[in-house]
Amino acid sequence: GHQRPSPDTDSRRWPGPRTMRPTSLAPRGLLAAALLSPLAAGFYLPGVAPREYTEGDKVDIKVNKLTSTMTQLPYDFYSLPFCPPKDGIQNAVENLGEVLHGSVIHNSPYEVYFGTSEAKVLCRVPLAPANAKKFAKKIREDYRVQLIMDNLPAATKMIQKLADGQAVTLYDRGFRLGFMGAPEVPDTIPGVAYINNHLRFVIKFHRSEQYTGARIVGFEVEAYSIQHKYEGDWNDAEPDKVRMLTMPVTRDLKPQPVIATESPGREVTKEIVFSYQTGWEQSDIKWASRWDLYLYMGDDQIHWFSILNSLAIVLLLTGIVAMIMMRTLRRDLSRYNEEDKEDLQEESGWKLVHADVLRPPPQAALLCASVGTGVQLLGMLLISIVCAMLGFLSPANRGGLLTATLLLYVLMGVPAGYVAASVYKALHGDEWALSTALTALLYPGVAFLLFVSLNFFIWAKGSSGAIPIGTMFALVAMWFCISGPLIFVGSFFG
């Protein structure tokens, strides 16, 4: 029988093409396959190849954007005064899709080595009142920090109790920047923002006899707010040598407030000490299944009740319209069957439109531009879905889906121009250049104007979701230099 390959090694590999041979040549084909089998090799799809780690290997942690479900505006991680890396901030954005998605990926100051569990002090950040206001504002707006390790986004583990008393484990992407003080939270002042300045990384790995080393299959983050205290002078060059009174971290420590203005009972926050610790857990989760937990995340942006409500309304309205159409058609058909032949000479009801079916519309060029753009979008969606089903658009390849859909839309200009020109010729139009130009410019132009307008407002807010001017020129170049000419090529053949 055929044995399915192990997900850890071959689940992302694709065999080479096979050709059908006549029955008489089967032994010869088997012999050739046997001789060439040592030269054959599978391949991993881009962005999804696993990496094995051994003891002491450095594991890079990258910082992504700050996100919030309240404002929907992402911000750069280093837009707030966090600890910078020792070798400077370096951009790690890899493709066009990440830029369009608003991702701003940089290196981080966290130093993590495989299999090494340790607690370290990261740095001390002197806090000016302006920076304290920035932190407090982002905490009030419920911003979350997004981290990436080995192409896995950080996740916060949550235990949710159901109505029947059962506990369900859920995960939220990233971790909360902080929280607001409340009477039910111990050692906090209501209305004051508290920052999560201590992180505990829980890194899960999987070992197998099929490869050497281990593969990372989970990246969990536990965020704590700790008001750190230390003895003596602070050493910025070597913060680990500072004698910390609050390390190791315990649950009875007070949280770290972020106060910008002094008031009775509230002292201004002058500094924040950031720290972190790492822990390692061996897991039975295989590398090919490490993304499964992200499918069960408690995402606040998915409003299931609203989606179901909208679907119910759409189905109800569709049923009402269908009933009205069926009653009207049944009534007209029954009247046509009862009338005499003399009465049938006078057209009424649905017969009034039979002569308009093949009549060219007054704006044939607009109709053809709409049909061509629809074909372009349909081709883009179908090919994107097929590529996603085959595994070419893995979630590990960040921004790959958006980049692929954009490129496919540009390349679908040939069928768009062909269909638009064919429809325009069927309608006996004589201005084919106008029809082709509308197909290339009308709907993309409207979308681009809306895109630029929204981007201007996002840029005014200082959000990282604003598209840079260089990327804007790249999109315009793809539009006019690739998509437009391809539409004219398709129109020539149509």
Coordinates of C-alpha atoms in Angstrom, one line a residue:
G1 CA 0.0 0.0 0.0
H2 CA 1.0 3.6 -0.4
Q3 CA 2.4 5.1 2.8
R4 CA 1.8 8.8 3.3
P5 CA 5.0 10.8 3.9
S6 CA 5.6 12.3 7.3
P7 CA 4.3 15.9 7.8
D8 CA 7.6 16.9 9.4
T9 CA 9.6 16.1 6.3
D10 CA 7.7 15.7 3.1
S11 CA 4.2 17.3 3.7
R12 CA 5.4 20.4 1.9
R13 CA 7.2 18.7 -0.9
W14 CA 5.9 18.1 -4.4
P15 CA 7.0 15.2 -6.6
G16 CA 8.3 15.9 -10.0
P17 CA 6.1 15.5 -13.1
R18 CA 5.2 12.1 -14.3
T19 CA 4.5 11.1 -17.9
M20 CA 2.3 8.2 -19.2
R21 CA 4.1 5.5 -21.1
P22 CA 2.7 2.7 -23.2
T23 CA 2.4 -0.7 -21.6
S24 CA 5.2 -2.2 -23.6
L25 CA 7.6 0.4 -22.4
A26 CA 6.7 0.1 -18.7
P27 CA 9.8 -2.0 -17.7
R28 CA 12.0 0.4 -19.5
G29 CA 10.4 3.4 -17.7
L30 CA 10.8 1.7 -14.3
L31 CA 14.4 1.0 -15.0
A32 CA 15.0 4.7 -16.0
A33 CA 13.2 5.8 -12.8
A34 CA 15.3 3.5 -10.7
L35 CA 18.5 4.9 -12.2
L36 CA 17.4 8.6 -11.8
S37 CA 15.9 8.3 -8.4
P38 CA 19.2 9.2 -6.5
L39 CA 19.3 12.4 -8.5
A40 CA 15.7 13.3 -7.7
A41 CA 15.0 15.7 -4.9
G42 CA 11.9 17.4 -3.4
F43 CA 11.7 21.0 -2.7
Y44 CA 10.1 23.2 -0.1
L45 CA 7.8 26.0 -1.1
P46 CA 9.2 29.5 -0.5
G47 CA 8.8 30.8 3.0
V48 CA 7.7 27.5 4.6
A49 CA 11.0 25.5 4.8
P50 CA 11.6 24.3 8.4
R51 CA 14.8 25.2 10.2
E52 CA 16.5 22.9 12.7
Y53 CA 18.1 24.3 15.8
T54 CA 20.8 22.8 18.0
E55 CA 21.7 23.7 21.6
G56 CA 23.1 27.2 21.8
D57 CA 21.9 28.4 18.4
K58 CA 20.6 32.0 18.4
V59 CA 16.9 32.4 17.7
D60 CA 16.0 35.7 16.2
I61 CA 13.0 37.6 17.5
K62 CA 11.6 40.3 15.3
V63 CA 9.3 43.1 16.3
N64 CA 6.3 43.9 14.1
K65 CA 3.6 46.6 14.4
L66 CA 1.4 47.8 17.2
T67 CA -2.2 46.9 16.5
S68 CA -5.5 47.8 18.1
T69 CA -9.1 46.7 17.4
M70 CA -10.3 50.1 18.7
T71 CA -8.5 52.4 16.3
Q72 CA -7.7 50.0 13.4
L73 CA -4.5 52.0 12.9
P74 CA -1.2 50.1 13.1
Y75 CA 2.0 51.9 14.4
D76 CA 5.6 51.1 14.2
F77 CA 7.0 49.3 17.3
Y78 CA 9.8 51.9 17.7
S79 CA 7.3 54.8 17.5
L80 CA 7.3 54.3 21.2
P81 CA 10.5 54.6 23.2
F82 CA 11.3 50.9 23.6
C83 CA 14.7 49.5 24.1
P84 CA 16.7 49.7 20.8
P85 CA 18.9 46.8 19.5
K86 CA 22.6 47.0 20.2
D87 CA 23.5 47.0 16.5
G88 CA 20.9 49.6 15.5
I89 CA 17.4 49.3 14.1
Q90 CA 17.3 47.4 10.8
N91 CA 14.3 47.0 8.5
A92 CA 13.3 43.4 7.8
V93 CA 10.3 43.9 5.5
E94 CA 10.7 41.3 2.7
N95 CA 8.0 41.9 0.0
L96 CA 5.4 44.3 -1.4
G97 CA 2.5 42.6 0.4
E98 CA 4.0 43.3 3.9
V99 CA 4.3 47.0 3.0
L100 CA 0.7 47.2 1.7
H101 CA -0.4 45.3 4.8
G102 CA 1.2 48.0 7.1
S103 CA 3.8 45.6 8.5
V104 CA 6.9 47.3 9.8
I105 CA 9.3 44.5 10.8
H106 CA 12.5 45.3 12.5
N107 CA 15.1 43.5 14.5
S108 CA 14.7 43.4 18.3
P109 CA 17.0 43.7 21.3
Y110 CA 16.0 40.3 22.7
E111 CA 18.8 37.7 22.7
V112 CA 17.4 34.2 22.8
Y113 CA 19.5 31.0 22.5
F114 CA 18.0 27.6 21.9
G115 CA 17.7 25.5 25.0
T116 CA 18.9 28.3 27.3
S117 CA 16.4 29.4 30.0
E118 CA 17.4 32.7 31.6
A119 CA 16.1 36.0 32.9
K120 CA 17.7 39.1 31.7
V121 CA 17.4 42.9 32.1
L122 CA 16.9 44.5 28.7
C123 CA 17.5 48.2 29.4
R124 CA 16.3 51.3 31.3
V125 CA 14.3 53.9 29.4
P126 CA 14.3 57.5 31.0
L127 CA 10.7 58.6 30.5
A128 CA 9.9 62.2 29.6
P129 CA 6.3 63.5 30.1
A130 CA 5.7 63.4 26.3
N131 CA 6.8 59.8 26.0
A132 CA 4.7 58.9 29.1
K133 CA 1.7 60.4 27.4
K134 CA 2.4 58.3 24.3
F135 CA 2.5 55.1 26.3
A136 CA -0.6 55.9 28.3
K137 CA -2.6 56.8 25.1
K138 CA -1.7 53.6 23.4
I139 CA -2.5 51.6 26.5
R140 CA -5.9 53.2 26.8
E141 CA -6.6 52.4 23.1
D142 CA -5.8 48.7 23.9
Y143 CA -2.8 48.3 21.6
R144 CA -1.1 45.0 21.3
V145 CA 2.5 44.3 20.4
Q146 CA 3.3 41.8 17.6
L147 CA 6.5 39.7 17.7
I148 CA 7.8 37.1 15.3
M149 CA 10.0 34.1 16.0
D150 CA 11.0 31.6 13.2
N151 CA 8.1 33.0 11.1
L152 CA 5.7 32.3 13.9
P153 CA 3.7 35.3 15.4
A154 CA 3.7 35.6 19.2
A155 CA 0.5 34.4 20.9
T156 CA -1.0 35.0 24.3
K157 CA -2.6 32.0 25.9
M158 CA -6.0 32.4 27.5
I159 CA -8.3 30.1 29.4
Q160 CA -12.0 30.8 28.8
K161 CA -14.8 29.1 30.8
L162 CA -17.9 28.1 29.0
A163 CA -21.5 28.2 30.3
D164 CA -21.4 24.4 31.1
G165 CA -18.2 24.9 33.2
Q166 CA -15.7 23.5 30.7
A167 CA -12.5 25.4 30.1
V168 CA -11.4 26.2 26.6
T169 CA -7.9 27.3 25.6
L170 CA -7.8 30.2 23.2
Y171 CA -5.0 32.3 21.8
D172 CA -4.7 35.9 20.9
R173 CA -2.1 37.2 18.5
G174 CA 0.5 39.4 20.2
F175 CA 0.4 40.6 23.8
R176 CA -1.2 43.7 25.4
L177 CA 1.0 46.7 25.7
G178 CA -0.5 47.4 29.1
F179 CA -3.8 47.7 31.1
M180 CA -5.8 50.3 32.9
G181 CA -6.0 50.3 36.7
A182 CA -9.3 49.3 38.3
P183 CA -10.7 48.7 41.8
E184 CA -10.7 44.9 41.2
V185 CA -7.0 44.9 40.1
P186 CA -4.7 44.8 43.2
D187 CA -2.2 47.6 43.8
T188 CA -3.5 49.8 40.9
I189 CA -5.1 53.2 40.8
P190 CA -8.3 53.4 38.8
G191 CA -7.8 55.4 35.6
V192 CA -4.0 55.1 35.5
A193 CA -2.2 53.2 32.7
Y194 CA 0.2 50.4 33.6
I195 CA 2.7 49.0 31.1
N196 CA 3.7 45.4 30.6
N197 CA 7.5 45.8 30.9
H198 CA 8.4 42.1 31.6
L199 CA 7.9 39.3 29.1
R200 CA 8.1 35.6 29.6
F201 CA 8.7 33.7 26.3
V202 CA 7.4 30.1 26.3
I203 CA 9.0 28.5 23.3
K204 CA 7.8 25.0 22.2
F205 CA 10.0 22.7 20.1
H206 CA 9.6 19.3 18.6
R207 CA 12.2 16.6 18.1
S208 CA 12.1 13.7 15.7
E209 CA 14.4 10.9 14.5
Q210 CA 13.9 12.0 10.9
Y211 CA 16.1 15.1 11.4
T212 CA 18.8 16.3 13.7
G213 CA 18.2 19.1 16.1
A214 CA 14.7 20.5 16.9
R215 CA 12.1 22.6 15.3
I216 CA 10.2 25.5 16.9
V217 CA 6.5 24.8 16.8
G218 CA 5.1 27.4 19.3
F219 CA 5.8 30.9 20.5
E220 CA 3.8 32.0 23.5
V221 CA 4.3 35.3 25.4
E222 CA 3.2 36.1 29.0
A223 CA 3.3 39.8 29.7
Y224 CA 3.6 41.2 33.2
S225 CA 3.8 44.7 34.7
I226 CA 6.6 45.0 37.2
Q227 CA 7.8 48.1 39.0
H228 CA 11.5 47.2 39.0
K229 CA 13.9 48.4 41.7
Y230 CA 17.6 48.2 41.8
E231 CA 20.6 49.1 44.0
G232 CA 23.4 51.4 43.1
D233 CA 24.0 53.2 39.8
W234 CA 22.6 52.0 36.6
N235 CA 25.0 50.6 34.0
D236 CA 23.7 51.2 30.5
A237 CA 26.5 49.3 28.8
E238 CA 25.9 46.1 30.9
P239 CA 22.5 46.2 32.5
D240 CA 22.8 42.6 33.6
K241 CA 25.4 43.6 36.1
V242 CA 23.0 45.9 37.9
R243 CA 21.8 44.4 41.2
M244 CA 18.0 44.1 40.7
L245 CA 15.8 43.8 43.8
T246 CA 12.8 42.6 41.8
M247 CA 14.5 39.7 39.9
P248 CA 13.5 36.9 39.8
V249 CA 9.9 38.1 39.2
T250 CA 7.3 37.1 41.6
R251 CA 3.5 37.7 41.7
D252 CA 3.6 39.9 44.8
L253 CA 5.5 42.7 43.0
K254 CA 3.7 46.0 42.2
P255 CA 2.8 46.9 38.6
Q256 CA 4.6 49.7 36.7
P257 CA 2.5 52.8 36.3
V258 CA 2.8 55.3 33.5
I259 CA 2.0 58.7 34.9
A260 CA 2.9 61.9 32.9
T261 CA 1.6 64.6 35.3
E262 CA 2.0 64.8 39.0
S263 CA -1.1 64.9 41.3
P264 CA -1.9 64.1 44.9
G265 CA -1.0 60.5 45.5
R266 CA 0.6 60.1 42.0
E267 CA 4.2 60.5 41.3
V268 CA 5.4 61.1 37.8
T269 CA 7.0 58.1 36.1
K270 CA 10.7 59.0 35.5
E271 CA 12.0 55.7 34.1
I272 CA 10.9 52.2 33.0
V273 CA 13.1 49.1 33.3
F274 CA 12.4 46.4 30.7
S275 CA 13.2 42.8 31.3
Y276 CA 12.4 39.3 29.9
Q277 CA 12.9 35.6 30.5
T278 CA 12.8 32.5 28.4
G279 CA 11.4 29.0 28.9
W280 CA 11.5 25.9 26.7
E281 CA 8.9 23.2 26.4
Q282 CA 9.1 20.0 24.3
S283 CA 5.9 19.5 22.4
D284 CA 4.2 16.7 20.4
I285 CA 3.0 19.2 17.8
K286 CA 4.7 18.6 14.5
W287 CA 6.2 21.4 12.4
A288 CA 3.5 21.1 9.7
S289 CA 0.8 21.6 12.3
R290 CA 2.2 24.5 14.2
W291 CA -0.1 27.0 12.6
D292 CA -3.3 25.1 13.7
L293 CA -3.7 27.0 17.0
Y294 CA -4.0 30.3 15.2
L295 CA -7.2 29.0 13.6
Y296 CA -8.8 29.0 17.0
M297 CA -7.9 32.5 18.1
G298 CA -10.4 34.7 19.9
D299 CA -10.2 37.5 17.3
D300 CA -12.2 40.5 18.4
Q301 CA -12.4 41.7 14.7
I302 CA -14.6 38.7 13.7
H303 CA -18.2 39.6 14.7
W304 CA -20.0 36.3 14.1
F305 CA -23.4 37.5 15.3
S306 CA -23.3 40.4 12.8
I307 CA -22.2 38.0 10.0
L308 CA -25.0 35.6 10.7
N309 CA -27.5 38.4 11.0
S310 CA -26.4 39.8 7.6
L311 CA -26.7 36.4 6.0
A312 CA -30.2 35.9 7.4
I313 CA -31.3 39.3 6.1
V314 CA -29.8 38.6 2.6
L315 CA -31.5 35.2 2.5
L316 CA -34.8 36.6 3.6
L317 CA -34.8 39.4 1.0
T318 CA -33.7 37.0 -1.7
G319 CA -36.7 34.8 -0.9
I320 CA -39.1 37.7 -0.9
V321 CA -37.8 38.9 -4.3
A322 CA -38.0 35.4 -5.7
M323 CA -41.6 35.0 -4.6
I324 CA -42.6 38.3 -6.2
M325 CA -40.9 37.3 -9.4
M326 CA -42.5 33.9 -9.5
R327 CA -46.0 35.3 -8.8
T328 CA -45.6 37.9 -11.6
L329 CA -44.3 35.4 -14.1
R330 CA -47.0 32.9 -13.3
R331 CA -49.7 35.5 -13.6
D332 CA -48.4 36.7 -17.0
L333 CA -48.0 33.2 -18.3
S334 CA -51.6 32.3 -17.3
R335 CA -52.9 35.4 -19.0
Y336 CA -51.0 34.7 -22.2
N337 CA -52.5 31.2 -22.3
E338 CA -56.1 32.4 -21.8
E339 CA -56.0 35.3 -24.4
D340 CA -57.0 34.8 -28.0
K341 CA -54.6 35.1 -30.8
E342 CA -56.0 38.5 -31.8
D343 CA -55.3 39.8 -28.3
L344 CA -51.7 38.4 -28.4
Q345 CA -50.8 40.9 -31.2
E346 CA -50.8 43.6 -28.5
E347 CA -47.7 43.1 -26.5
S348 CA -47.8 43.6 -22.7
G349 CA -46.0 42.5 -19.6
W350 CA -42.8 40.7 -20.1
K351 CA -43.1 40.6 -23.9
L352 CA -42.3 44.3 -24.0
V353 CA -38.6 43.6 -23.3
H354 CA -38.0 40.8 -25.9
A355 CA -36.9 43.3 -28.5
D356 CA -34.4 44.9 -26.1
V357 CA -32.4 41.8 -25.3
L358 CA -29.9 42.2 -28.2
R359 CA -30.2 46.0 -28.6
P360 CA -26.8 47.7 -27.9
P361 CA -26.9 49.9 -24.8
P362 CA -26.3 53.6 -25.2
Q363 CA -23.0 53.4 -23.3
A364 CA -21.5 50.2 -24.7
A365 CA -17.9 51.1 -23.8
L366 CA -18.8 51.4 -20.1
L367 CA -20.5 48.0 -20.2
C368 CA -17.5 46.4 -21.8
A369 CA -15.1 48.1 -19.3
S370 CA -17.2 46.6 -16.5
V371 CA -17.2 43.2 -18.0
G372 CA -13.5 43.3 -18.7
T373 CA -12.7 44.4 -15.1
G374 CA -14.9 41.7 -13.8
V375 CA -13.1 39.0 -15.8
Q376 CA -9.8 40.4 -14.5
L377 CA -11.0 40.2 -10.9
L378 CA -12.5 36.7 -11.4
G379 CA -9.3 35.4 -12.9
M380 CA -7.3 36.8 -10.1
L381 CA -9.5 35.3 -7.4
L382 CA -9.7 31.8 -9.1
I383 CA -5.9 31.5 -9.5
S384 CA -5.3 32.9 -6.0
I385 CA -7.6 30.3 -4.5
V386 CA -6.0 27.5 -6.5
C387 CA -2.5 28.5 -5.4
A388 CA -3.6 28.8 -1.8
M389 CA -5.2 25.3 -2.0
L390 CA -1.9 23.9 -3.3
G391 CA 0.1 25.5 -0.5
F392 CA 2.0 28.1 -2.5
L393 CA 0.5 30.9 -0.3
S394 CA 1.5 29.7 3.1
P395 CA 0.7 32.0 6.1
A396 CA 4.4 31.6 7.0
N397 CA 5.2 33.6 3.9
R398 CA 4.0 37.0 5.3
G399 CA 2.5 39.2 2.7
G400 CA 2.6 36.5 0.1
L401 CA -1.1 36.4 -0.5
L402 CA -1.4 40.1 -1.0
T403 CA 1.6 40.2 -3.3
A404 CA 0.3 37.2 -5.4
T405 CA -3.2 38.7 -5.8
L406 CA -1.7 42.1 -6.9
L407 CA 0.6 40.5 -9.5
L408 CA -2.2 38.2 -10.7
Y409 CA -4.5 41.2 -11.2
V410 CA -1.9 42.9 -13.3
L411 CA -1.2 39.7 -15.4
M412 CA -5.0 39.1 -15.9
G413 CA -5.0 42.2 -18.1
V414 CA -4.8 40.0 -21.3
P415 CA -8.1 38.1 -20.7
A416 CA -9.7 41.3 -19.5
G417 CA -8.8 43.2 -22.7
Y418 CA -9.8 40.1 -24.8
V419 CA -13.2 39.8 -23.3
A420 CA -13.9 43.5 -23.3
A421 CA -13.0 43.8 -27.0
S422 CA -15.1 40.7 -27.9
V423 CA -18.2 42.0 -26.2
Y424 CA -17.7 45.5 -27.7
K425 CA -17.4 43.9 -31.2
A426 CA -20.5 41.9 -30.6
L427 CA -22.4 45.1 -29.8
H428 CA -21.2 46.6 -33.1
G429 CA -19.1 49.3 -31.5
D430 CA -16.7 51.3 -33.5
E431 CA -14.5 53.0 -30.8
W432 CA -12.5 50.0 -29.7
A433 CA -9.6 52.2 -28.4
L434 CA -12.0 54.1 -26.1
S435 CA -13.4 50.8 -24.8
T436 CA -9.9 49.4 -24.1
A437 CA -8.7 52.6 -22.4
L438 CA -11.8 52.6 -20.1
T439 CA -11.1 48.9 -19.2
A440 CA -7.5 49.8 -18.3
L441 CA -8.2 53.1 -16.5
L442 CA -11.8 53.5 -15.2
Y443 CA -12.2 51.1 -12.3
P444 CA -8.5 50.9 -11.4
G445 CA -8.4 54.8 -11.5
V446 CA -11.4 55.1 -9.1
A447 CA -9.9 52.5 -6.7
F448 CA -6.5 54.3 -6.8
L449 CA -8.1 57.7 -6.0
L450 CA -9.9 56.2 -3.0
F451 CA -6.7 54.5 -2.0
V452 CA -4.7 57.7 -2.1
S453 CA -7.3 59.6 -0.3
L454 CA -7.5 57.1 2.6
N455 CA -3.7 56.8 2.6
F456 CA -3.5 60.6 3.1
F457 CA -5.6 60.5 6.3
I458 CA -3.7 57.5 7.6
W459 CA -0.4 59.3 6.9
A460 CA -1.7 62.4 8.8
K461 CA -2.2 60.1 11.9
G462 CA 1.4 58.9 11.7
S463 CA 0.3 55.3 11.3
S464 CA 2.6 52.7 9.8
G465 CA -0.3 51.6 7.7
A466 CA 0.4 54.6 5.4
I467 CA 1.9 53.5 2.1
P468 CA 5.3 55.1 1.4
I469 CA 5.7 57.3 -1.7
G470 CA 8.1 54.9 -3.3
T471 CA 5.6 52.0 -3.0
M472 CA 3.0 54.3 -4.5
F473 CA 5.2 55.0 -7.6
A474 CA 5.8 51.2 -7.9
L475 CA 2.1 50.5 -8.0
V476 CA 1.6 53.2 -10.6
A477 CA 4.4 51.8 -12.7
M478 CA 2.8 48.3 -12.5
W479 CA -0.5 49.8 -13.5
F480 CA 0.7 51.8 -16.6
C481 CA 3.7 49.7 -17.6
I482 CA 2.3 46.2 -17.2
S483 CA -1.4 46.0 -16.7
G484 CA -2.3 48.7 -19.3
P485 CA -0.2 47.3 -22.1
L486 CA -1.5 43.7 -21.4
I487 CA -5.1 44.9 -21.7
F488 CA -4.3 46.5 -25.1
V489 CA -2.6 43.2 -26.2
G490 CA -5.7 41.2 -25.2
S491 CA -7.9 43.8 -26.9
F492 CA -5.9 43.3 -30.2
F493 CA -6.6 39.6 -30.2
G494 CA -10.2 40.1 -29.2

